[in-house]
GROMACS .gro file of C-alpha atoms in nm:
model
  184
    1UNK     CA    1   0.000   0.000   0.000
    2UNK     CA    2   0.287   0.215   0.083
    3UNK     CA    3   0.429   0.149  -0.269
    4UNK     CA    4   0.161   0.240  -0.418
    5UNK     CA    5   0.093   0.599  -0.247
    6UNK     CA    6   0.416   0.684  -0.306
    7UNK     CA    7   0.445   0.598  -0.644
    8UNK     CA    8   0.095   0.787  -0.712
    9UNK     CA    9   0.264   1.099  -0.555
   10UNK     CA   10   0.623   1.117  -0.749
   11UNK     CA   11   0.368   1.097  -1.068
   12UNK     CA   12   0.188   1.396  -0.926
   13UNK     CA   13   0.480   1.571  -0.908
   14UNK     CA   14   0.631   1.518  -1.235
   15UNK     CA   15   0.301   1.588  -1.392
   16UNK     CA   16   0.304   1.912  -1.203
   17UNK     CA   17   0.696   1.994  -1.269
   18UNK     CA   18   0.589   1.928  -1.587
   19UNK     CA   19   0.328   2.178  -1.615
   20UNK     CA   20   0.499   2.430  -1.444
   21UNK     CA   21   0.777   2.393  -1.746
   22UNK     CA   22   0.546   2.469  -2.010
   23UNK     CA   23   0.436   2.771  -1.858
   24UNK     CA   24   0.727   2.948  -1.820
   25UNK     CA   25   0.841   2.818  -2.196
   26UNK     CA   26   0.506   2.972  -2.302
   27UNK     CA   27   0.587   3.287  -2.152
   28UNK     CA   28   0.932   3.356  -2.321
   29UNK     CA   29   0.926   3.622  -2.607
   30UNK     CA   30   0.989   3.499  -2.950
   31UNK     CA   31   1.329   3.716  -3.067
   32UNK     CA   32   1.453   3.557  -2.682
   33UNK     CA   33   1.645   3.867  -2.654
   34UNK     CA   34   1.638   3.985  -2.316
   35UNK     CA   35   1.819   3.765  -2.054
   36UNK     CA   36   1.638   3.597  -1.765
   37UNK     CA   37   1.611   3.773  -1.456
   38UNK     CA   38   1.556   3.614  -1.082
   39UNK     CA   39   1.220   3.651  -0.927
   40UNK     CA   40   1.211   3.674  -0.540
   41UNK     CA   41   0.842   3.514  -0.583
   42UNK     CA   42   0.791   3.130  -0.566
   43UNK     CA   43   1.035   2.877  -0.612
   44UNK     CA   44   0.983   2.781  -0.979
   45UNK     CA   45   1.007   2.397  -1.074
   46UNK     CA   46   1.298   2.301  -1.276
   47UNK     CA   47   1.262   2.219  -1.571
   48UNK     CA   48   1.360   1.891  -1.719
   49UNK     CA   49   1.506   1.856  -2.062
   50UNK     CA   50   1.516   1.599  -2.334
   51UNK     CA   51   1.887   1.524  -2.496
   52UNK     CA   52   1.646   1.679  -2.823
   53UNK     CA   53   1.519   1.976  -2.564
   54UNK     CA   54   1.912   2.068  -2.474
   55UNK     CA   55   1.991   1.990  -2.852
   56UNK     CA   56   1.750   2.294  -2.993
   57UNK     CA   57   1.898   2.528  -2.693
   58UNK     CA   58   2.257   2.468  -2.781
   59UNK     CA   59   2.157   2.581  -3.187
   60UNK     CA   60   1.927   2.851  -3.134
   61UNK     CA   61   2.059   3.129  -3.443
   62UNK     CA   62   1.974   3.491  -3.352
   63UNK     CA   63   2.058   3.827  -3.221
   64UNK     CA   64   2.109   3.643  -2.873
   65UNK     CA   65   2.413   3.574  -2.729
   66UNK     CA   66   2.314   3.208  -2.527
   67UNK     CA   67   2.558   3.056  -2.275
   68UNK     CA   68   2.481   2.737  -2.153
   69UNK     CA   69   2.723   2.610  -1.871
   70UNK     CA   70   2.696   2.215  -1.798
   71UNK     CA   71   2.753   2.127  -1.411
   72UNK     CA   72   2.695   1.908  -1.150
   73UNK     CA   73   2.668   1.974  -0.753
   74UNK     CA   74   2.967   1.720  -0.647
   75UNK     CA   75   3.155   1.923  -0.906
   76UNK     CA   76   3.451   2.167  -0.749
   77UNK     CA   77   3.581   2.347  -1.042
   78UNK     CA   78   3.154   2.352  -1.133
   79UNK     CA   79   3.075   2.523  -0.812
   80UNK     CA   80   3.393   2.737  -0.774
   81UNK     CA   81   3.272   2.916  -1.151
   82UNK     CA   82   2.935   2.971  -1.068
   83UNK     CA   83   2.990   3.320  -0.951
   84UNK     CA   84   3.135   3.465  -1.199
   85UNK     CA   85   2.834   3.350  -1.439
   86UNK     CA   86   2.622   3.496  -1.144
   87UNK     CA   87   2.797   3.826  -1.205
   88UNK     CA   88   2.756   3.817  -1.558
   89UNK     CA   89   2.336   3.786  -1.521
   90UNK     CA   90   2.301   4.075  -1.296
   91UNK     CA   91   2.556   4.272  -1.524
   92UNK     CA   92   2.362   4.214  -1.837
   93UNK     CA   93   2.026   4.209  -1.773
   94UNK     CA   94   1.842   4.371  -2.018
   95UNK     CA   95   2.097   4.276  -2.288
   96UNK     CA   96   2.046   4.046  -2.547
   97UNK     CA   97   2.264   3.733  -2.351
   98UNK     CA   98   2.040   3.445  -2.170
   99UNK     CA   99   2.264   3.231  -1.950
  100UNK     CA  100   2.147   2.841  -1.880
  101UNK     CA  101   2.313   2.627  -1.611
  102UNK     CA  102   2.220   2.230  -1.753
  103UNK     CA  103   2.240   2.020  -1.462
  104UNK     CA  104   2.374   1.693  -1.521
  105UNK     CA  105   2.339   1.529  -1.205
  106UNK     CA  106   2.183   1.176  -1.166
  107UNK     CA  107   1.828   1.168  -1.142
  108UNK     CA  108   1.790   1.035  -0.830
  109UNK     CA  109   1.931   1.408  -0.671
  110UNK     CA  110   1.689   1.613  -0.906
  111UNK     CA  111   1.431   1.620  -0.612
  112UNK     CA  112   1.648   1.677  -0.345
  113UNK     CA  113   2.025   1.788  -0.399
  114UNK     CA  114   1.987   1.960  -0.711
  115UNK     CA  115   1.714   2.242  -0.608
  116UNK     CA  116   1.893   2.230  -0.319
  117UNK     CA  117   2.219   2.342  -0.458
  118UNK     CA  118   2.033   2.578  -0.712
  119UNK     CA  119   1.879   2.775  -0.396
  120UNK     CA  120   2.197   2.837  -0.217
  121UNK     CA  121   2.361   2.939  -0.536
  122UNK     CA  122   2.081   3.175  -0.664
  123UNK     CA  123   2.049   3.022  -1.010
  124UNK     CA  124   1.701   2.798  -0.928
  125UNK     CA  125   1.572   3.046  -1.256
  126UNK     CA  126   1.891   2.938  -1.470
  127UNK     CA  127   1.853   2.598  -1.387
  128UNK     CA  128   1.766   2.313  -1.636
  129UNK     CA  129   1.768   1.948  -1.583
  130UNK     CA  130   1.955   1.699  -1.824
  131UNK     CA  131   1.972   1.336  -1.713
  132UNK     CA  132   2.366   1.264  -1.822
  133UNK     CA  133   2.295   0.916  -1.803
  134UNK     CA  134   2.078   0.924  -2.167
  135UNK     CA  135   2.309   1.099  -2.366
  136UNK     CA  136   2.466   0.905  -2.583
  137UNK     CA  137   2.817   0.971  -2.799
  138UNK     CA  138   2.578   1.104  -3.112
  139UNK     CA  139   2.459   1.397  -2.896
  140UNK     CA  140   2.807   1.532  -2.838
  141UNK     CA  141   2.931   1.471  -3.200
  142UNK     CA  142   2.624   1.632  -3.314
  143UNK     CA  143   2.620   1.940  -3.105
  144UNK     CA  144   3.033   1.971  -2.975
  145UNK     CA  145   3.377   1.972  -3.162
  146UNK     CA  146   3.542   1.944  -2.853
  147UNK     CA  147   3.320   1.805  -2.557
  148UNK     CA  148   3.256   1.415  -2.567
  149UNK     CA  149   3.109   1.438  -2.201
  150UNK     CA  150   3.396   1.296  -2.039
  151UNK     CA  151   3.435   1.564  -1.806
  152UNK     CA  152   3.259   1.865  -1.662
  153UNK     CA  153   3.247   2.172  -1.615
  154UNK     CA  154   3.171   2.280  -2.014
  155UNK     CA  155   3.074   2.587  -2.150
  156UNK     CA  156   2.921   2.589  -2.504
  157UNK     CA  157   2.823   2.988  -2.632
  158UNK     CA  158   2.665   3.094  -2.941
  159UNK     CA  159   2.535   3.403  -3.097
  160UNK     CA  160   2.415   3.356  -3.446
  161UNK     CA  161   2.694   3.121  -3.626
  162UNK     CA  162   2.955   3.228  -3.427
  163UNK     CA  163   3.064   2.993  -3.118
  164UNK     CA  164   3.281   2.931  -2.821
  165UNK     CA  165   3.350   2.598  -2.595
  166UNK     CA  166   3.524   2.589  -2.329
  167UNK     CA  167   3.616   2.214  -2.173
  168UNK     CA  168   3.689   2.300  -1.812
  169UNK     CA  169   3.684   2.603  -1.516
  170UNK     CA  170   3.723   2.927  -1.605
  171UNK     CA  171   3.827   3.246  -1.444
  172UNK     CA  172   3.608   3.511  -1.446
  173UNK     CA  173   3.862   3.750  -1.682
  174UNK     CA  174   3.838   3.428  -1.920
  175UNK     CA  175   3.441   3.430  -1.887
  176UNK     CA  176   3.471   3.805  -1.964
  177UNK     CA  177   3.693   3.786  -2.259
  178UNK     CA  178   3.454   3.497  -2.422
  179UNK     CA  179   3.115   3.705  -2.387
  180UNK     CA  180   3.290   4.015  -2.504
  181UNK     CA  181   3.425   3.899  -2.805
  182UNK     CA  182   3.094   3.749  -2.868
  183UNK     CA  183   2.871   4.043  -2.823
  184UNK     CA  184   3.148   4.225  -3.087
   0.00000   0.00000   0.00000
């Protein structure tokens, strides 16, 4: 009986995560050129993306400069760069750059240490889950030249047809240097 109650409730909550994510996609204007700002409302649920779902992020074309930054919580060099990508959201808001953290932490810890994590870092709005597990070597070839997922953290940026990826930590003059040359 116990089984059964708790399996009926993790299915409520998925199908309400789930909802949740399709409202705040909805919501999104369509040039996506204006970055994401934090809310000091509710907690929004995280959304949980598809290898397909992360693969139309990564080659989104326009005027928007998107920087998507794949971590996991047990990762030090992960947690020690956060900040500086922190600083970069609060210094351009309003501009043209959206900034995604993909969380590729095990399933099991997207209920409990991932949101978590997200909360004491202030990115719970940046936040996207990716289960690492289901990617598979075709993902990477088709979306990388220089990331096979064999270690974390990775940066991938794009802005129109021009990109950047960066296979490790990176300082915050590094971070700066990327987006700038970017945004040229």
């Amino acid at each position: 009986m116990k089984k059964i109650i708790l399996s009926t409730l993790f299915l409520v909550s998925l199908v309400s995560c789930k909802k949740e994510s399709t409202k705040t996609e909805d919501s999104q204007p369509e040039t996506d050129s204006v970055a994401t700002t934090e809310n000091s409302g509710p907690k929004a649920a995280l959304a949980m993306f598809s290898p397909q779902q992360a693969t139309e992020l990564l080659g989104k074309k326009n005027d928007t400069l998107y920087i998507t930054n794949f971590f996991a919580t047990w990762c030090g060099p992960c947690v020690k760069e956060i900040p500086h990508f922190k600083n970069k959201i609060q210094e351009l808001n309003g501009k043209p750059v959206k900034i995604t953290f993909v969380s590729v932490d095990s399933k099991e810890d997207w209920n409990t240490k991932v949101p978590q994590f997200v909360d004491e870092q202030g990115i719970r709005n940046n936040t996207v889950l990716l289960d690492g597990q289901s990617l598979q070597g075709d993902f990477f070839a088709a979306n990388f030249k220089k990331w096979d997922g064999g270690a974390i953290p990775f940066t991938y940026m794009r802005k129109g047809d021009k990109t950047d990826e960066t296979l490790g930590m990176m300082s915050e003059e590094q971070l700066n240097e990327k987006i700038n040359s970017l945004l040229k």
